[in-house]
Amino acid sequence: MNTDPANPRSNRPIRVLTNASWLDGASSNGRSVTSVPIKRGSLWRQLLQALTIGRYDGVLLNNDPRFLFMVCAAKKLMPWARCKVVSVDLFLYRPKTALDRVRRWLLSEVDRFILYYRDTSELEALYRIRPGHVRYVPFKVNTIESVVTQPTTDEGFFLACGRSNRDYHTLCEAFRDLPYECRILAPWTDLEYHGTKAAGLDCPA
């Protein structure tokens, strides 16, 4: 995305359809970035917006699989649309059904997957993601500004925080015969929604 005075198109703002605010005020090679927020609402309203991808230089989606698949479907329907699709922090499960295979086919339209874990080999194999289309970045910390201002002390226990796709069964088994204390801090009512299963959890003393 270089700036070329002889090419007016190269000087216009870069338009990005996104559900994140990360690009607000950003620029690239002298070109400003204009973030266009994704419309919230009904499935049809979002589908109609996905069909407008030809107006944008890129689509950046943070953990939004539903709209991501809509955008990928739109690119399949409109192969002339030149916008780049970037998916951040996408959770995918092992493909088992015919619908999963359709999703795998749609994901071939994603230009870059940005993930917060390093080993993506199985994901790439299961979803046939092309080499070089995955980028690892160190795990983000939500509300990091608040975290770094807290005083740190050693109170003699392990603390497990979070709710997305956590394996608390294995954690409890690992602590069962150890002389340590582990405290889990999580909103239990939302676990299933975020992919963590706690049914039948047998916590050690």
mmCIF file of C-alpha atoms in Angstrom:
data_model
loop_
_atom_site.group_PDB
_atom_site.id
_atom_site.type_symbol
_atom_site.label_atom_id
_atom_site.label_comp_id
_atom_site.label_asym_id
_atom_site.label_seq_id
_atom_site.Cartn_x
_atom_site.Cartn_y
_atom_site.Cartn_z
ATOM 1 C CA MET A 1 0.000 0.000 0.000
ATOM 2 C CA ASN A 2 2.499 2.595 -1.134
ATOM 3 C CA THR A 3 1.817 6.259 -1.692
ATOM 4 C CA ASP A 4 2.313 7.366 -5.301
ATOM 5 C CA PRO A 5 1.630 11.047 -6.153
ATOM 6 C CA ALA A 6 0.953 10.038 -9.757
ATOM 7 C CA ASN A 7 -1.764 7.635 -8.679
ATOM 8 C CA PRO A 8 -4.682 9.332 -6.876
ATOM 9 C CA ARG A 9 -6.059 5.949 -5.808
ATOM 10 C CA SER A 10 -2.870 5.253 -3.838
ATOM 11 C CA ASN A 11 -3.365 8.429 -1.780
ATOM 12 C CA ARG A 12 -6.911 7.819 -0.627
ATOM 13 C CA PRO A 13 -7.605 6.460 2.886
ATOM 14 C CA ILE A 14 -7.473 2.705 3.383
ATOM 15 C CA ARG A 15 -11.008 1.547 4.178
ATOM 16 C CA VAL A 16 -11.316 -1.389 6.584
ATOM 17 C CA LEU A 17 -14.544 -3.063 7.682
ATOM 18 C CA THR A 18 -14.001 -4.222 11.253
ATOM 19 C CA ASN A 19 -15.477 -5.079 14.634
ATOM 20 C CA ALA A 20 -12.412 -3.749 16.482
ATOM 21 C CA SER A 21 -11.243 -0.231 17.309
ATOM 22 C CA TRP A 22 -7.517 -1.002 16.915
ATOM 23 C CA LEU A 23 -7.138 0.858 13.626
ATOM 24 C CA ASP A 24 -8.683 4.135 14.748
ATOM 25 C CA GLY A 25 -6.202 6.890 13.929
ATOM 26 C CA ALA A 26 -3.775 4.475 12.248
ATOM 27 C CA SER A 27 -1.908 4.982 8.993
ATOM 28 C CA SER A 28 0.122 2.855 6.577
ATOM 29 C CA ASN A 29 2.889 4.199 4.344
ATOM 30 C CA GLY A 30 1.497 7.689 4.556
ATOM 31 C CA ARG A 31 -2.124 6.675 3.985
ATOM 32 C CA SER A 32 -4.675 7.099 6.742
ATOM 33 C CA VAL A 33 -6.916 4.206 7.745
ATOM 34 C CA THR A 34 -10.682 4.612 7.933
ATOM 35 C CA SER A 35 -12.402 2.042 10.160
ATOM 36 C CA VAL A 36 -15.983 1.200 9.247
ATOM 37 C CA PRO A 37 -17.780 -0.626 12.091
ATOM 38 C CA ILE A 38 -19.757 -3.766 11.401
ATOM 39 C CA LYS A 39 -23.479 -3.301 11.819
ATOM 40 C CA ARG A 40 -25.018 -5.184 14.685
ATOM 41 C CA GLY A 41 -28.474 -6.644 14.457
ATOM 42 C CA SER A 42 -30.213 -9.339 12.483
ATOM 43 C CA LEU A 43 -28.546 -12.023 10.425
ATOM 44 C CA TRP A 44 -29.894 -10.488 7.225
ATOM 45 C CA ARG A 45 -28.585 -7.034 8.089
ATOM 46 C CA GLN A 46 -25.097 -8.418 8.564
ATOM 47 C CA LEU A 47 -25.363 -10.535 5.434
ATOM 48 C CA LEU A 48 -26.208 -7.460 3.376
ATOM 49 C CA GLN A 49 -23.177 -5.660 4.785
ATOM 50 C CA ALA A 50 -20.953 -8.636 4.001
ATOM 51 C CA LEU A 51 -22.036 -8.322 0.376
ATOM 52 C CA THR A 52 -20.529 -4.807 0.279
ATOM 53 C CA ILE A 53 -16.933 -6.002 0.754
ATOM 54 C CA GLY A 54 -16.044 -4.704 -2.688
ATOM 55 C CA ARG A 55 -16.078 -1.191 -1.205
ATOM 56 C CA TYR A 56 -13.264 -1.953 1.234
ATOM 57 C CA ASP A 57 -9.548 -2.560 1.079
ATOM 58 C CA GLY A 58 -9.713 -5.010 3.963
ATOM 59 C CA VAL A 59 -11.844 -6.753 6.560
ATOM 60 C CA LEU A 60 -10.413 -7.218 10.066
ATOM 61 C CA LEU A 61 -12.441 -9.437 12.405
ATOM 62 C CA ASN A 62 -11.637 -10.161 16.017
ATOM 63 C CA ASN A 63 -13.215 -13.441 17.168
ATOM 64 C CA ASP A 64 -16.344 -13.084 15.028
ATOM 65 C CA PRO A 65 -16.820 -16.421 13.218
ATOM 66 C CA ARG A 66 -20.377 -15.756 12.019
ATOM 67 C CA PHE A 67 -19.522 -12.579 10.147
ATOM 68 C CA LEU A 68 -16.217 -14.065 9.001
ATOM 69 C CA PHE A 69 -18.017 -16.912 7.224
ATOM 70 C CA MET A 70 -20.410 -14.386 5.658
ATOM 71 C CA VAL A 71 -17.488 -12.365 4.319
ATOM 72 C CA CYS A 72 -15.799 -15.506 2.989
ATOM 73 C CA ALA A 73 -19.032 -16.537 1.262
ATOM 74 C CA ALA A 74 -19.281 -13.056 -0.270
ATOM 75 C CA LYS A 75 -15.733 -13.371 -1.618
ATOM 76 C CA LYS A 76 -16.623 -16.721 -3.160
ATOM 77 C CA LEU A 77 -19.582 -15.054 -4.868
ATOM 78 C CA MET A 78 -17.553 -11.994 -5.893
ATOM 79 C CA PRO A 79 -14.025 -13.165 -6.757
ATOM 80 C CA TRP A 80 -13.268 -9.731 -8.201
ATOM 81 C CA ALA A 81 -13.521 -8.162 -4.720
ATOM 82 C CA ARG A 82 -9.906 -7.328 -3.879
ATOM 83 C CA CYS A 83 -10.263 -6.710 -0.149
ATOM 84 C CA LYS A 84 -7.960 -8.632 2.177
ATOM 85 C CA VAL A 85 -9.544 -10.657 4.986
ATOM 86 C CA VAL A 86 -7.771 -10.899 8.341
ATOM 87 C CA SER A 87 -9.133 -13.071 11.153
ATOM 88 C CA VAL A 88 -7.904 -12.587 14.724
ATOM 89 C CA ASP A 89 -8.328 -15.041 17.625
ATOM 90 C CA LEU A 90 -10.648 -17.458 15.819
ATOM 91 C CA PHE A 91 -11.692 -20.632 17.663
ATOM 92 C CA LEU A 92 -12.245 -23.652 15.436
ATOM 93 C CA TYR A 93 -13.143 -27.213 16.368
ATOM 94 C CA ARG A 94 -12.332 -30.446 14.574
ATOM 95 C CA PRO A 95 -14.405 -30.610 11.369
ATOM 96 C CA LYS A 96 -16.897 -33.479 11.646
ATOM 97 C CA THR A 97 -20.035 -32.577 9.698
ATOM 98 C CA ALA A 98 -20.815 -31.529 6.146
ATOM 99 C CA LEU A 99 -21.289 -27.971 7.424
ATOM 100 C CA ASP A 100 -17.780 -28.068 8.891
ATOM 101 C CA ARG A 101 -16.426 -29.020 5.477
ATOM 102 C CA VAL A 102 -18.253 -26.053 3.941
ATOM 103 C CA ARG A 103 -16.659 -23.797 6.560
ATOM 104 C CA ARG A 104 -13.245 -25.214 5.717
ATOM 105 C CA TRP A 105 -13.875 -24.383 2.066
ATOM 106 C CA LEU A 106 -14.959 -20.840 2.958
ATOM 107 C CA LEU A 107 -11.898 -20.209 5.124
ATOM 108 C CA SER A 108 -9.699 -20.506 2.050
ATOM 109 C CA GLU A 109 -10.694 -16.872 1.413
ATOM 110 C CA VAL A 110 -8.948 -15.662 4.596
ATOM 111 C CA ASP A 111 -5.650 -13.981 3.761
ATOM 112 C CA ARG A 112 -4.222 -14.027 7.281
ATOM 113 C CA PHE A 113 -5.060 -15.790 10.535
ATOM 114 C CA ILE A 114 -3.614 -14.069 13.614
ATOM 115 C CA LEU A 115 -3.638 -16.425 16.607
ATOM 116 C CA TYR A 116 -2.474 -16.236 20.209
ATOM 117 C CA TYR A 117 -0.920 -19.723 20.309
ATOM 118 C CA ARG A 118 2.265 -20.870 18.637
ATOM 119 C CA ASP A 119 1.564 -24.451 17.503
ATOM 120 C CA THR A 120 -0.954 -24.164 14.663
ATOM 121 C CA SER A 121 0.131 -27.271 12.741
ATOM 122 C CA GLU A 122 -2.999 -29.317 13.510
ATOM 123 C CA LEU A 123 -5.279 -26.380 12.720
ATOM 124 C CA GLU A 124 -3.530 -25.869 9.384
ATOM 125 C CA ALA A 125 -3.834 -29.570 8.546
ATOM 126 C CA LEU A 126 -7.493 -29.955 9.556
ATOM 127 C CA TYR A 127 -8.657 -26.829 7.768
ATOM 128 C CA ARG A 128 -6.160 -27.002 4.897
ATOM 129 C CA ILE A 129 -4.858 -23.524 5.630
ATOM 130 C CA ARG A 130 -2.158 -22.560 3.173
ATOM 131 C CA PRO A 131 1.420 -22.256 4.478
ATOM 132 C CA GLY A 132 2.322 -18.754 5.533
ATOM 133 C CA HIS A 133 -1.260 -17.666 6.147
ATOM 134 C CA VAL A 134 -1.017 -17.994 9.931
ATOM 135 C CA ARG A 135 0.794 -15.566 12.212
ATOM 136 C CA TYR A 136 1.421 -16.097 15.919
ATOM 137 C CA VAL A 137 1.514 -13.132 18.283
ATOM 138 C CA PRO A 138 2.053 -13.367 22.060
ATOM 139 C CA PHE A 139 -1.167 -13.766 24.018
ATOM 140 C CA LYS A 140 -2.986 -10.535 24.670
ATOM 141 C CA VAL A 141 -3.931 -9.604 28.226
ATOM 142 C CA ASN A 142 -7.367 -8.050 28.573
ATOM 143 C CA THR A 143 -7.449 -4.789 30.544
ATOM 144 C CA ILE A 144 -3.654 -4.821 30.758
ATOM 145 C CA GLU A 145 -3.694 -1.228 32.008
ATOM 146 C CA SER A 146 -5.458 -2.350 35.182
ATOM 147 C CA VAL A 147 -3.303 -5.445 35.596
ATOM 148 C CA VAL A 148 0.046 -3.649 35.581
ATOM 149 C CA THR A 149 -1.058 -1.191 38.282
ATOM 150 C CA GLN A 150 -1.820 -3.956 40.806
ATOM 151 C CA PRO A 151 0.764 -4.698 43.519
ATOM 152 C CA THR A 152 2.203 -8.223 43.240
ATOM 153 C CA THR A 153 2.616 -10.517 46.240
ATOM 154 C CA ASP A 154 3.145 -14.217 46.863
ATOM 155 C CA GLU A 155 0.184 -15.504 48.864
ATOM 156 C CA GLY A 156 1.145 -19.158 48.492
ATOM 157 C CA PHE A 157 -1.400 -20.344 45.938
ATOM 158 C CA PHE A 158 -1.799 -20.862 42.184
ATOM 159 C CA LEU A 159 -4.471 -18.744 40.519
ATOM 160 C CA ALA A 160 -6.216 -19.847 37.306
ATOM 161 C CA CYS A 161 -8.164 -17.058 35.570
ATOM 162 C CA GLY A 162 -10.274 -17.040 32.438
ATOM 163 C CA ARG A 163 -13.224 -18.811 30.893
ATOM 164 C CA SER A 164 -12.548 -19.561 27.204
ATOM 165 C CA ASN A 165 -11.977 -23.241 26.333
ATOM 166 C CA ARG A 166 -10.401 -24.051 29.705
ATOM 167 C CA ASP A 167 -9.701 -27.667 30.670
ATOM 168 C CA TYR A 168 -10.463 -27.597 34.391
ATOM 169 C CA HIS A 169 -10.797 -31.395 34.566
ATOM 170 C CA THR A 170 -7.109 -31.818 33.701
ATOM 171 C CA LEU A 171 -6.141 -28.963 36.020
ATOM 172 C CA CYS A 172 -7.907 -30.589 38.970
ATOM 173 C CA GLU A 173 -6.381 -33.987 38.232
ATOM 174 C CA ALA A 174 -2.925 -32.398 38.080
ATOM 175 C CA PHE A 175 -3.398 -30.889 41.551
ATOM 176 C CA ARG A 176 -5.094 -33.871 43.148
ATOM 177 C CA ASP A 177 -2.043 -35.316 44.967
ATOM 178 C CA LEU A 178 0.066 -32.195 45.202
ATOM 179 C CA PRO A 179 0.639 -30.258 48.443
ATOM 180 C CA TYR A 180 -0.439 -27.006 46.775
ATOM 181 C CA GLU A 181 -3.555 -24.890 46.655
ATOM 182 C CA CYS A 182 -5.082 -23.708 43.384
ATOM 183 C CA ARG A 183 -7.808 -21.090 43.182
ATOM 184 C CA ILE A 184 -9.965 -20.781 40.072
ATOM 185 C CA LEU A 185 -11.418 -17.376 39.336
ATOM 186 C CA ALA A 186 -14.082 -17.606 36.639
ATOM 187 C CA PRO A 187 -17.720 -16.617 35.998
ATOM 188 C CA TRP A 188 -19.144 -20.140 36.168
ATOM 189 C CA THR A 189 -22.500 -19.173 34.661
ATOM 190 C CA ASP A 190 -20.806 -18.265 31.340
ATOM 191 C CA LEU A 191 -18.449 -21.234 30.989
ATOM 192 C CA GLU A 192 -20.482 -23.253 28.487
ATOM 193 C CA TYR A 193 -20.944 -20.203 26.248
ATOM 194 C CA HIS A 194 -17.168 -19.812 26.004
ATOM 195 C CA GLY A 195 -16.455 -23.480 25.346
ATOM 196 C CA THR A 196 -15.413 -24.568 28.843
ATOM 197 C CA LYS A 197 -17.199 -27.621 30.247
ATOM 198 C CA ALA A 198 -17.383 -28.040 34.010
ATOM 199 C CA ALA A 199 -20.127 -30.677 34.333
ATOM 200 C CA GLY A 200 -19.082 -33.467 36.694
ATOM 201 C CA LEU A 201 -15.988 -31.570 37.758
ATOM 202 C CA ASP A 202 -14.430 -33.334 40.732
ATOM 203 C CA CYS A 203 -12.269 -30.742 42.474
ATOM 204 C CA PRO A 204 -9.635 -31.925 44.927
ATOM 205 C CA ALA A 205 -9.788 -30.763 48.501
#
